[in-house]
Amino acid sequence: MTPVILLAAQKESAEVTDWAARIGWVVGLGLFVALVYWLMREGWKWRGTLQSDLPELPSAPEDLGAAKLSMSGRYHGSTTAGQWLDRIVAHGLGTRSRVRLTLTDAGLDVVRPGASDFFVPVGALREAVLGKGIAGKVLTEGGLLLVTWEHGGKLIDSGFRSDHAAEHTQWVDTINSMINKRETEGAR
């Protein structure tokens, strides 16, 4: 035999893809992802059930009065005060969204398109600070406005980020001065 014929006789055909095995792996991976998603969803619902003792959130009164400050930005969630990873999901407080904040003498009006709005009466405000993280969202130092308020006997931290982060300091100063003024008047 000539060498050309020997080469042709020794060639094997290309391996054929095993489509059944490949489809089985894709389906198995899809089912695994669906299971993980379902477990996460059930965990979120369970957390809401555990926090069901939190009363309904107050809505804004019809007459808020003149706005001291207002800003638009993002609402990043609420946590148990001092525990920046203990997210509160009851009554929609765990839903991140756009936000329009308005501070008046009556309190803090939180308007969230696509999520439930709520109102924090001035008597419930406890503190405002600049922070860097809340419930899975970490920003640069001072990149987050954290407002501590009381609802249903529980202290709550809510995190907001303005579209113009330079506004945060003014919000902290104004909210804290309102709290100090209220406490001073209440002590008389």
N, C-alpha and C. Protein backbone atom coordinates (compact mmCIF):
# COMPACT_ATOMS: atom_id res chain seq x y z
N MET A 1 0.83 -1.17 0.00
CA MET A 1 0.00 0.00 0.00
C MET A 1 0.87 1.24 0.00
N THR A 2 0.28 2.22 -0.60
CA THR A 2 1.01 3.49 -0.65
C THR A 2 0.70 4.26 0.63
N PRO A 3 1.57 5.17 1.02
CA PRO A 3 1.39 5.91 2.27
C PRO A 3 0.11 6.76 2.27
N VAL A 4 -0.35 7.25 1.13
CA VAL A 4 -1.55 8.07 1.09
C VAL A 4 -2.77 7.24 1.48
N ILE A 5 -2.84 6.05 1.02
CA ILE A 5 -3.97 5.19 1.33
C ILE A 5 -3.94 4.80 2.81
N LEU A 6 -2.78 4.58 3.38
CA LEU A 6 -2.69 4.24 4.79
C LEU A 6 -3.21 5.38 5.68
N LEU A 7 -2.89 6.60 5.33
CA LEU A 7 -3.37 7.74 6.11
C LEU A 7 -4.89 7.83 6.07
N ALA A 8 -5.46 7.62 4.91
CA ALA A 8 -6.90 7.70 4.77
C ALA A 8 -7.58 6.57 5.53
N ALA A 9 -7.00 5.44 5.62
CA ALA A 9 -7.61 4.32 6.30
C ALA A 9 -7.57 4.50 7.82
N GLN A 10 -6.60 5.25 8.32
CA GLN A 10 -6.47 5.41 9.75
C GLN A 10 -7.32 6.56 10.31
N LYS A 11 -7.83 7.45 9.50
CA LYS A 11 -8.63 8.57 9.99
C LYS A 11 -9.94 8.07 10.57
N GLU A 12 -10.31 8.69 11.71
CA GLU A 12 -11.59 8.35 12.32
C GLU A 12 -12.52 9.54 12.13
N SER A 13 -13.79 9.27 12.18
CA SER A 13 -14.75 10.37 12.05
C SER A 13 -14.79 11.16 13.37
N ALA A 14 -15.21 12.43 13.29
CA ALA A 14 -15.30 13.30 14.47
C ALA A 14 -16.34 12.75 15.44
N GLU A 15 -16.09 12.95 16.72
CA GLU A 15 -17.01 12.47 17.74
C GLU A 15 -18.32 13.24 17.65
N VAL A 16 -19.41 12.55 17.75
CA VAL A 16 -20.74 13.15 17.65
C VAL A 16 -21.15 13.64 19.05
N THR A 17 -21.74 14.85 19.10
CA THR A 17 -22.20 15.40 20.38
C THR A 17 -23.34 14.55 20.92
N ASP A 18 -23.27 14.28 22.21
CA ASP A 18 -24.32 13.52 22.87
C ASP A 18 -25.39 14.51 23.34
N TRP A 19 -26.37 14.77 22.49
CA TRP A 19 -27.39 15.79 22.77
C TRP A 19 -28.26 15.44 23.96
N ALA A 20 -28.52 14.18 24.19
CA ALA A 20 -29.35 13.79 25.32
C ALA A 20 -28.67 14.19 26.64
N ALA A 21 -27.39 13.94 26.76
CA ALA A 21 -26.66 14.30 27.97
C ALA A 21 -26.59 15.82 28.13
N ARG A 22 -26.35 16.51 27.06
CA ARG A 22 -26.25 17.97 27.12
C ARG A 22 -27.60 18.59 27.53
N ILE A 23 -28.68 18.12 26.95
CA ILE A 23 -30.01 18.63 27.30
C ILE A 23 -30.33 18.29 28.76
N GLY A 24 -29.95 17.10 29.20
CA GLY A 24 -30.16 16.71 30.60
C GLY A 24 -29.44 17.65 31.56
N TRP A 25 -28.20 18.02 31.25
CA TRP A 25 -27.45 18.95 32.09
C TRP A 25 -28.10 20.33 32.12
N VAL A 26 -28.54 20.82 30.98
CA VAL A 26 -29.18 22.14 30.90
C VAL A 26 -30.49 22.15 31.71
N VAL A 27 -31.29 21.10 31.54
CA VAL A 27 -32.55 21.01 32.28
C VAL A 27 -32.26 20.91 33.79
N GLY A 28 -31.29 20.10 34.17
CA GLY A 28 -30.92 19.96 35.58
C GLY A 28 -30.45 21.28 36.17
N LEU A 29 -29.63 22.02 35.43
CA LEU A 29 -29.16 23.33 35.89
C LEU A 29 -30.32 24.31 36.02
N GLY A 30 -31.23 24.29 35.05
CA GLY A 30 -32.42 25.16 35.10
C GLY A 30 -33.28 24.86 36.31
N LEU A 31 -33.47 23.57 36.61
CA LEU A 31 -34.25 23.18 37.80
C LEU A 31 -33.56 23.61 39.09
N PHE A 32 -32.23 23.50 39.13
CA PHE A 32 -31.49 23.93 40.30
C PHE A 32 -31.64 25.43 40.53
N VAL A 33 -31.52 26.23 39.47
CA VAL A 33 -31.68 27.69 39.58
C VAL A 33 -33.10 28.02 40.03
N ALA A 34 -34.09 27.33 39.49
CA ALA A 34 -35.49 27.57 39.88
C ALA A 34 -35.68 27.22 41.36
N LEU A 35 -35.07 26.13 41.84
CA LEU A 35 -35.17 25.75 43.24
C LEU A 35 -34.55 26.82 44.14
N VAL A 36 -33.38 27.30 43.78
CA VAL A 36 -32.72 28.34 44.59
C VAL A 36 -33.58 29.60 44.63
N TYR A 37 -34.12 30.00 43.49
CA TYR A 37 -35.00 31.18 43.44
C TYR A 37 -36.23 30.97 44.33
N TRP A 38 -36.84 29.81 44.26
CA TRP A 38 -38.02 29.52 45.07
C TRP A 38 -37.68 29.58 46.56
N LEU A 39 -36.53 29.00 46.95
CA LEU A 39 -36.12 29.03 48.35
C LEU A 39 -35.88 30.46 48.83
N MET A 40 -35.28 31.29 47.99
CA MET A 40 -35.06 32.69 48.35
C MET A 40 -36.39 33.41 48.54
N ARG A 41 -37.32 33.15 47.66
CA ARG A 41 -38.64 33.78 47.75
C ARG A 41 -39.37 33.33 49.01
N GLU A 42 -39.30 32.06 49.34
CA GLU A 42 -39.92 31.55 50.55
C GLU A 42 -39.26 32.15 51.79
N GLY A 43 -37.95 32.33 51.76
CA GLY A 43 -37.24 32.96 52.88
C GLY A 43 -37.69 34.39 53.08
N TRP A 44 -37.89 35.12 51.98
CA TRP A 44 -38.37 36.50 52.03
C TRP A 44 -39.77 36.54 52.65
N LYS A 45 -40.64 35.62 52.21
CA LYS A 45 -42.00 35.57 52.76
C LYS A 45 -41.97 35.18 54.24
N TRP A 46 -41.09 34.27 54.62
CA TRP A 46 -40.99 33.84 56.01
C TRP A 46 -40.52 35.00 56.89
N ARG A 47 -39.56 35.78 56.39
CA ARG A 47 -39.08 36.95 57.12
C ARG A 47 -40.23 37.93 57.35
N GLY A 48 -41.07 38.13 56.33
CA GLY A 48 -42.26 38.99 56.47
C GLY A 48 -43.22 38.46 57.51
N THR A 49 -43.38 37.14 57.57
CA THR A 49 -44.25 36.52 58.57
C THR A 49 -43.69 36.74 59.98
N LEU A 50 -42.38 36.59 60.14
CA LEU A 50 -41.76 36.80 61.45
C LEU A 50 -41.90 38.24 61.91
N GLN A 51 -41.97 39.18 60.96
CA GLN A 51 -42.07 40.61 61.29
C GLN A 51 -43.51 41.11 61.24
N SER A 52 -44.46 40.21 61.26
CA SER A 52 -45.87 40.60 61.13
C SER A 52 -46.39 41.37 62.33
N ASP A 53 -45.63 41.38 63.44
CA ASP A 53 -46.05 42.15 64.60
C ASP A 53 -45.87 43.65 64.40
N LEU A 54 -45.17 44.05 63.36
CA LEU A 54 -44.99 45.47 63.06
C LEU A 54 -46.31 46.04 62.54
N PRO A 55 -46.84 47.09 63.18
CA PRO A 55 -48.14 47.63 62.75
C PRO A 55 -48.06 48.26 61.35
N GLU A 56 -49.23 48.50 60.77
CA GLU A 56 -49.29 49.18 59.47
C GLU A 56 -48.53 50.49 59.54
N LEU A 57 -47.91 50.84 58.43
CA LEU A 57 -47.18 52.10 58.37
C LEU A 57 -48.15 53.27 58.27
N PRO A 58 -47.85 54.37 58.95
CA PRO A 58 -48.74 55.52 58.87
C PRO A 58 -48.67 56.18 57.50
N SER A 59 -49.79 56.73 57.08
CA SER A 59 -49.79 57.49 55.82
C SER A 59 -49.74 58.97 56.15
N ALA A 60 -49.33 59.75 55.18
CA ALA A 60 -49.15 61.19 55.39
C ALA A 60 -50.49 61.87 55.65
N PRO A 61 -50.51 62.84 56.57
CA PRO A 61 -51.73 63.60 56.78
C PRO A 61 -52.02 64.46 55.55
N GLU A 62 -53.27 64.88 55.42
CA GLU A 62 -53.65 65.68 54.24
C GLU A 62 -52.90 66.99 54.21
N ASP A 63 -52.71 67.62 55.37
CA ASP A 63 -52.01 68.90 55.41
C ASP A 63 -50.64 68.70 56.05
N LEU A 64 -49.63 68.54 55.21
CA LEU A 64 -48.27 68.34 55.70
C LEU A 64 -47.63 69.65 56.17
N GLY A 65 -48.07 70.75 55.60
CA GLY A 65 -47.43 72.03 55.88
C GLY A 65 -46.34 72.30 54.86
N ALA A 66 -45.61 73.37 55.10
CA ALA A 66 -44.55 73.78 54.16
C ALA A 66 -43.36 72.84 54.26
N ALA A 67 -42.76 72.57 53.12
CA ALA A 67 -41.60 71.68 53.07
C ALA A 67 -40.35 72.41 53.55
N LYS A 68 -39.65 71.80 54.49
CA LYS A 68 -38.36 72.32 54.93
C LYS A 68 -37.28 71.88 53.95
N LEU A 69 -37.34 70.61 53.57
CA LEU A 69 -36.39 70.02 52.62
C LEU A 69 -37.13 69.01 51.75
N SER A 70 -36.64 68.84 50.55
CA SER A 70 -37.15 67.75 49.72
C SER A 70 -36.00 67.26 48.84
N MET A 71 -36.08 65.99 48.50
CA MET A 71 -35.05 65.41 47.64
C MET A 71 -35.61 64.20 46.91
N SER A 72 -35.00 63.89 45.81
CA SER A 72 -35.33 62.67 45.10
C SER A 72 -34.07 61.80 45.07
N GLY A 73 -34.28 60.52 45.03
CA GLY A 73 -33.15 59.61 45.05
C GLY A 73 -33.61 58.17 45.10
N ARG A 74 -32.91 57.36 45.91
CA ARG A 74 -33.21 55.93 46.04
C ARG A 74 -33.46 55.59 47.50
N TYR A 75 -34.43 54.72 47.70
CA TYR A 75 -34.69 54.13 49.01
C TYR A 75 -34.02 52.76 48.97
N HIS A 76 -33.11 52.50 49.91
CA HIS A 76 -32.35 51.25 49.88
C HIS A 76 -32.83 50.21 50.88
N GLY A 77 -33.83 50.56 51.69
CA GLY A 77 -34.38 49.57 52.60
C GLY A 77 -34.34 50.03 54.03
N SER A 78 -34.95 49.21 54.88
CA SER A 78 -34.99 49.49 56.32
C SER A 78 -34.51 48.26 57.07
N THR A 79 -33.84 48.53 58.19
CA THR A 79 -33.33 47.45 59.03
C THR A 79 -33.67 47.75 60.49
N THR A 80 -33.48 46.75 61.32
CA THR A 80 -33.57 46.98 62.75
C THR A 80 -32.44 47.94 63.12
N ALA A 81 -32.74 48.96 63.90
CA ALA A 81 -31.74 49.99 64.22
C ALA A 81 -30.47 49.37 64.80
N GLY A 82 -29.34 49.80 64.24
CA GLY A 82 -28.05 49.32 64.70
C GLY A 82 -27.62 47.99 64.13
N GLN A 83 -28.49 47.33 63.40
CA GLN A 83 -28.15 46.02 62.82
C GLN A 83 -28.33 46.12 61.30
N TRP A 84 -27.31 46.62 60.64
CA TRP A 84 -27.42 47.00 59.23
C TRP A 84 -27.68 45.84 58.27
N LEU A 85 -27.65 44.60 58.73
CA LEU A 85 -27.96 43.47 57.85
C LEU A 85 -29.31 42.82 58.14
N ASP A 86 -30.00 43.26 59.19
CA ASP A 86 -31.28 42.69 59.57
C ASP A 86 -32.41 43.44 58.86
N ARG A 87 -32.60 43.12 57.59
CA ARG A 87 -33.58 43.82 56.76
C ARG A 87 -35.00 43.58 57.24
N ILE A 88 -35.80 44.64 57.23
CA ILE A 88 -37.22 44.54 57.55
C ILE A 88 -37.98 44.49 56.23
N VAL A 89 -38.77 43.44 56.03
CA VAL A 89 -39.50 43.29 54.77
C VAL A 89 -41.00 43.50 54.94
N ALA A 90 -41.48 43.53 56.18
CA ALA A 90 -42.92 43.70 56.43
C ALA A 90 -43.40 45.04 55.87
N HIS A 91 -44.60 45.03 55.33
CA HIS A 91 -45.27 46.23 54.79
C HIS A 91 -44.48 46.90 53.67
N GLY A 92 -43.67 46.13 52.96
CA GLY A 92 -42.95 46.67 51.81
C GLY A 92 -41.70 47.46 52.16
N LEU A 93 -41.29 47.46 53.42
CA LEU A 93 -40.09 48.22 53.80
C LEU A 93 -38.81 47.63 53.23
N GLY A 94 -38.85 46.40 52.76
CA GLY A 94 -37.65 45.78 52.20
C GLY A 94 -37.49 46.02 50.71
N THR A 95 -38.47 46.66 50.08
CA THR A 95 -38.44 46.86 48.64
C THR A 95 -37.64 48.11 48.28
N ARG A 96 -36.57 47.92 47.53
CA ARG A 96 -35.80 49.07 47.05
C ARG A 96 -36.58 49.77 45.95
N SER A 97 -36.45 51.09 45.91
CA SER A 97 -37.21 51.84 44.91
C SER A 97 -36.68 53.26 44.79
N ARG A 98 -37.19 53.95 43.81
CA ARG A 98 -36.97 55.40 43.72
C ARG A 98 -37.74 56.02 44.88
N VAL A 99 -37.35 57.22 45.28
CA VAL A 99 -38.02 57.85 46.40
C VAL A 99 -38.05 59.36 46.23
N ARG A 100 -39.08 59.95 46.78
CA ARG A 100 -39.21 61.41 46.88
C ARG A 100 -39.45 61.69 48.36
N LEU A 101 -38.47 62.30 49.03
CA LEU A 101 -38.57 62.62 50.45
C LEU A 101 -38.95 64.07 50.63
N THR A 102 -39.85 64.31 51.57
CA THR A 102 -40.22 65.68 51.93
C THR A 102 -40.23 65.76 53.45
N LEU A 103 -39.47 66.70 53.98
CA LEU A 103 -39.42 66.93 55.42
C LEU A 103 -40.21 68.18 55.75
N THR A 104 -41.19 68.04 56.63
CA THR A 104 -41.99 69.18 57.07
C THR A 104 -42.01 69.19 58.60
N ASP A 105 -42.70 70.17 59.18
CA ASP A 105 -42.84 70.21 60.63
C ASP A 105 -43.64 69.01 61.15
N ALA A 106 -44.44 68.41 60.28
CA ALA A 106 -45.26 67.25 60.67
C ALA A 106 -44.43 65.96 60.69
N GLY A 107 -43.38 65.87 59.87
CA GLY A 107 -42.57 64.66 59.82
C GLY A 107 -41.94 64.45 58.46
N LEU A 108 -41.59 63.20 58.19
CA LEU A 108 -40.90 62.81 56.95
C LEU A 108 -41.86 62.03 56.07
N ASP A 109 -42.16 62.58 54.90
CA ASP A 109 -43.05 61.91 53.94
C ASP A 109 -42.20 61.17 52.92
N VAL A 110 -42.40 59.86 52.82
CA VAL A 110 -41.62 59.01 51.94
C VAL A 110 -42.55 58.50 50.84
N VAL A 111 -42.37 59.04 49.62
CA VAL A 111 -43.21 58.66 48.48
C VAL A 111 -42.36 57.79 47.57
N ARG A 112 -42.83 56.54 47.34
CA ARG A 112 -42.07 55.58 46.54
C ARG A 112 -42.92 55.08 45.38
N PRO A 113 -42.63 55.53 44.16
CA PRO A 113 -43.37 55.01 43.01
C PRO A 113 -43.12 53.51 42.85
N GLY A 114 -44.19 52.74 42.72
CA GLY A 114 -44.06 51.30 42.53
C GLY A 114 -43.94 50.54 43.84
N ALA A 115 -43.93 51.23 44.96
CA ALA A 115 -43.87 50.58 46.27
C ALA A 115 -44.76 51.38 47.22
N SER A 116 -45.00 50.83 48.40
CA SER A 116 -45.91 51.51 49.33
C SER A 116 -45.23 52.72 49.98
N ASP A 117 -45.96 53.84 49.99
CA ASP A 117 -45.49 55.06 50.62
C ASP A 117 -45.68 54.94 52.13
N PHE A 118 -44.93 55.73 52.88
CA PHE A 118 -45.15 55.79 54.32
C PHE A 118 -44.75 57.15 54.85
N PHE A 119 -45.15 57.41 56.07
CA PHE A 119 -44.91 58.69 56.70
C PHE A 119 -44.32 58.45 58.08
N VAL A 120 -43.29 59.22 58.43
CA VAL A 120 -42.68 59.13 59.76
C VAL A 120 -43.02 60.42 60.50
N PRO A 121 -43.92 60.35 61.47
CA PRO A 121 -44.26 61.56 62.23
C PRO A 121 -43.03 62.12 62.94
N VAL A 122 -43.00 63.42 63.13
CA VAL A 122 -41.83 64.05 63.74
C VAL A 122 -41.57 63.48 65.13
N GLY A 123 -42.60 63.07 65.85
CA GLY A 123 -42.43 62.49 67.17
C GLY A 123 -41.77 61.12 67.15
N ALA A 124 -41.76 60.47 65.99
CA ALA A 124 -41.14 59.14 65.87
C ALA A 124 -39.69 59.22 65.43
N LEU A 125 -39.25 60.37 64.93
CA LEU A 125 -37.86 60.52 64.50
C LEU A 125 -36.93 60.47 65.69
N ARG A 126 -35.84 59.72 65.57
CA ARG A 126 -34.89 59.59 66.66
C ARG A 126 -33.51 60.13 66.33
N GLU A 127 -33.06 59.97 65.09
CA GLU A 127 -31.71 60.41 64.73
C GLU A 127 -31.53 60.32 63.22
N ALA A 128 -30.64 61.14 62.72
CA ALA A 128 -30.22 61.04 61.32
C ALA A 128 -28.69 61.09 61.30
N VAL A 129 -28.09 60.20 60.55
CA VAL A 129 -26.63 60.14 60.44
C VAL A 129 -26.25 59.84 59.00
N LEU A 130 -24.98 60.09 58.71
CA LEU A 130 -24.43 59.68 57.42
C LEU A 130 -23.82 58.31 57.61
N GLY A 131 -24.13 57.40 56.72
CA GLY A 131 -23.61 56.04 56.82
C GLY A 131 -23.05 55.58 55.49
N LYS A 132 -22.60 54.33 55.51
CA LYS A 132 -22.07 53.80 54.25
C LYS A 132 -22.72 52.50 53.81
N GLY A 133 -23.60 51.94 54.65
CA GLY A 133 -24.22 50.69 54.23
C GLY A 133 -25.49 50.37 54.97
N ILE A 134 -26.35 49.63 54.27
CA ILE A 134 -27.59 49.13 54.87
C ILE A 134 -28.07 47.94 54.04
N ALA A 135 -28.37 46.85 54.69
CA ALA A 135 -29.02 45.67 54.10
C ALA A 135 -28.52 45.30 52.71
N GLY A 136 -27.24 45.05 52.60
CA GLY A 136 -26.72 44.58 51.32
C GLY A 136 -26.31 45.68 50.37
N LYS A 137 -26.42 46.93 50.75
CA LYS A 137 -26.00 48.04 49.90
C LYS A 137 -24.90 48.79 50.62
N VAL A 138 -23.70 48.80 50.05
CA VAL A 138 -22.57 49.48 50.66
C VAL A 138 -22.08 50.55 49.69
N LEU A 139 -21.94 51.75 50.22
CA LEU A 139 -21.48 52.89 49.43
C LEU A 139 -20.24 53.48 50.10
N THR A 140 -19.75 54.59 49.56
CA THR A 140 -18.62 55.26 50.19
C THR A 140 -19.08 55.87 51.51
N GLU A 141 -18.12 56.17 52.37
CA GLU A 141 -18.44 56.77 53.67
C GLU A 141 -19.25 58.05 53.47
N GLY A 142 -20.39 58.15 54.16
CA GLY A 142 -21.26 59.32 54.05
C GLY A 142 -22.15 59.30 52.81
N GLY A 143 -22.16 58.22 52.08
CA GLY A 143 -22.94 58.14 50.85
C GLY A 143 -24.40 57.78 51.06
N LEU A 144 -24.79 57.58 52.31
CA LEU A 144 -26.15 57.13 52.61
C LEU A 144 -26.70 57.96 53.77
N LEU A 145 -27.93 58.42 53.61
CA LEU A 145 -28.63 59.11 54.69
C LEU A 145 -29.41 58.06 55.47
N LEU A 146 -29.05 57.86 56.73
CA LEU A 146 -29.72 56.88 57.58
C LEU A 146 -30.59 57.62 58.59
N VAL A 147 -31.88 57.35 58.54
CA VAL A 147 -32.83 57.97 59.45
C VAL A 147 -33.35 56.90 60.41
N THR A 148 -33.15 57.12 61.69
CA THR A 148 -33.64 56.20 62.72
C THR A 148 -34.97 56.74 63.23
N TRP A 149 -35.97 55.85 63.27
CA TRP A 149 -37.30 56.23 63.72
C TRP A 149 -37.93 55.07 64.47
N GLU A 150 -38.96 55.38 65.23
CA GLU A 150 -39.62 54.36 66.03
C GLU A 150 -41.01 54.08 65.47
N HIS A 151 -41.31 52.78 65.37
CA HIS A 151 -42.64 52.39 64.90
C HIS A 151 -43.04 51.09 65.60
N GLY A 152 -44.16 51.12 66.28
CA GLY A 152 -44.64 49.92 66.98
C GLY A 152 -43.70 49.45 68.06
N GLY A 153 -43.03 50.40 68.74
CA GLY A 153 -42.10 50.03 69.81
C GLY A 153 -40.77 49.50 69.31
N LYS A 154 -40.52 49.61 68.03
CA LYS A 154 -39.28 49.08 67.43
C LYS A 154 -38.53 50.22 66.75
N LEU A 155 -37.22 50.29 66.99
CA LEU A 155 -36.40 51.29 66.31
C LEU A 155 -35.99 50.77 64.94
N ILE A 156 -36.16 51.60 63.93
CA ILE A 156 -35.91 51.22 62.54
C ILE A 156 -34.94 52.21 61.91
N ASP A 157 -33.97 51.70 61.17
CA ASP A 157 -33.09 52.54 60.35
C ASP A 157 -33.55 52.42 58.90
N SER A 158 -33.77 53.55 58.25
CA SER A 158 -34.11 53.56 56.82
C SER A 158 -33.00 54.27 56.08
N GLY A 159 -32.58 53.69 54.96
CA GLY A 159 -31.47 54.24 54.19
C GLY A 159 -31.93 54.88 52.90
N PHE A 160 -31.47 56.11 52.67
CA PHE A 160 -31.81 56.87 51.47
C PHE A 160 -30.53 57.40 50.84
N ARG A 161 -30.54 57.46 49.53
CA ARG A 161 -29.41 58.06 48.79
C ARG A 161 -29.98 59.09 47.84
N SER A 162 -29.57 60.33 48.04
CA SER A 162 -30.04 61.42 47.20
C SER A 162 -29.38 61.35 45.82
N ASP A 163 -30.07 61.90 44.83
CA ASP A 163 -29.45 62.02 43.51
C ASP A 163 -28.26 62.98 43.57
N HIS A 164 -28.25 63.83 44.58
CA HIS A 164 -27.15 64.78 44.82
C HIS A 164 -26.67 64.55 46.25
N ALA A 165 -25.66 63.71 46.40
CA ALA A 165 -25.21 63.26 47.73
C ALA A 165 -24.76 64.41 48.63
N ALA A 166 -24.44 65.55 48.08
CA ALA A 166 -24.03 66.69 48.89
C ALA A 166 -25.16 67.18 49.79
N GLU A 167 -26.40 66.82 49.47
CA GLU A 167 -27.57 67.23 50.27
C GLU A 167 -27.66 66.48 51.60
N HIS A 168 -27.01 65.37 51.72
CA HIS A 168 -27.16 64.52 52.90
C HIS A 168 -26.84 65.25 54.20
N THR A 169 -25.78 66.03 54.21
CA THR A 169 -25.38 66.73 55.42
C THR A 169 -26.46 67.70 55.89
N GLN A 170 -27.06 68.41 54.96
CA GLN A 170 -28.14 69.34 55.31
C GLN A 170 -29.33 68.58 55.91
N TRP A 171 -29.64 67.41 55.37
CA TRP A 171 -30.73 66.60 55.90
C TRP A 171 -30.43 66.15 57.32
N VAL A 172 -29.21 65.68 57.56
CA VAL A 172 -28.82 65.22 58.89
C VAL A 172 -28.95 66.37 59.89
N ASP A 173 -28.41 67.53 59.53
CA ASP A 173 -28.46 68.68 60.44
C ASP A 173 -29.90 69.10 60.73
N THR A 174 -30.74 69.17 59.70
CA THR A 174 -32.12 69.63 59.88
C THR A 174 -32.93 68.64 60.70
N ILE A 175 -32.84 67.36 60.40
CA ILE A 175 -33.60 66.36 61.16
C ILE A 175 -33.16 66.34 62.62
N ASN A 176 -31.85 66.35 62.86
CA ASN A 176 -31.36 66.32 64.24
C ASN A 176 -31.74 67.59 65.01
N SER A 177 -31.75 68.74 64.34
CA SER A 177 -32.17 69.96 65.03
C SER A 177 -33.67 69.91 65.35
N MET A 178 -34.48 69.31 64.48
CA MET A 178 -35.91 69.14 64.78
C MET A 178 -36.10 68.23 65.99
N ILE A 179 -35.31 67.16 66.07
CA ILE A 179 -35.41 66.23 67.19
C ILE A 179 -34.99 66.92 68.48
N ASN A 180 -33.87 67.64 68.43
CA ASN A 180 -33.38 68.35 69.63
C ASN A 180 -34.38 69.40 70.09
N LYS A 181 -34.99 70.12 69.14
CA LYS A 181 -35.98 71.15 69.48
C LYS A 181 -37.20 70.50 70.15
N ARG A 182 -37.65 69.38 69.60
CA ARG A 182 -38.79 68.68 70.19
C ARG A 182 -38.49 68.19 71.60
N GLU A 183 -37.29 67.64 71.79
CA GLU A 183 -36.90 67.14 73.11
C GLU A 183 -36.76 68.28 74.12
N THR A 184 -36.23 69.41 73.67
CA THR A 184 -36.09 70.58 74.54
C THR A 184 -37.44 71.11 74.96
N GLU A 185 -38.37 71.20 74.01
CA GLU A 185 -39.71 71.68 74.32
C GLU A 185 -40.46 70.69 75.20
N GLY A 186 -40.22 69.42 75.02
CA GLY A 186 -40.89 68.40 75.80
C GLY A 186 -40.38 68.35 77.23
N ALA A 187 -39.14 68.80 77.46
CA ALA A 187 -38.55 68.78 78.80
C ALA A 187 -39.09 69.92 79.65
N ARG A 188 -39.68 70.93 79.04
CA ARG A 188 -40.20 72.07 79.81
C ARG A 188 -41.46 71.76 80.50
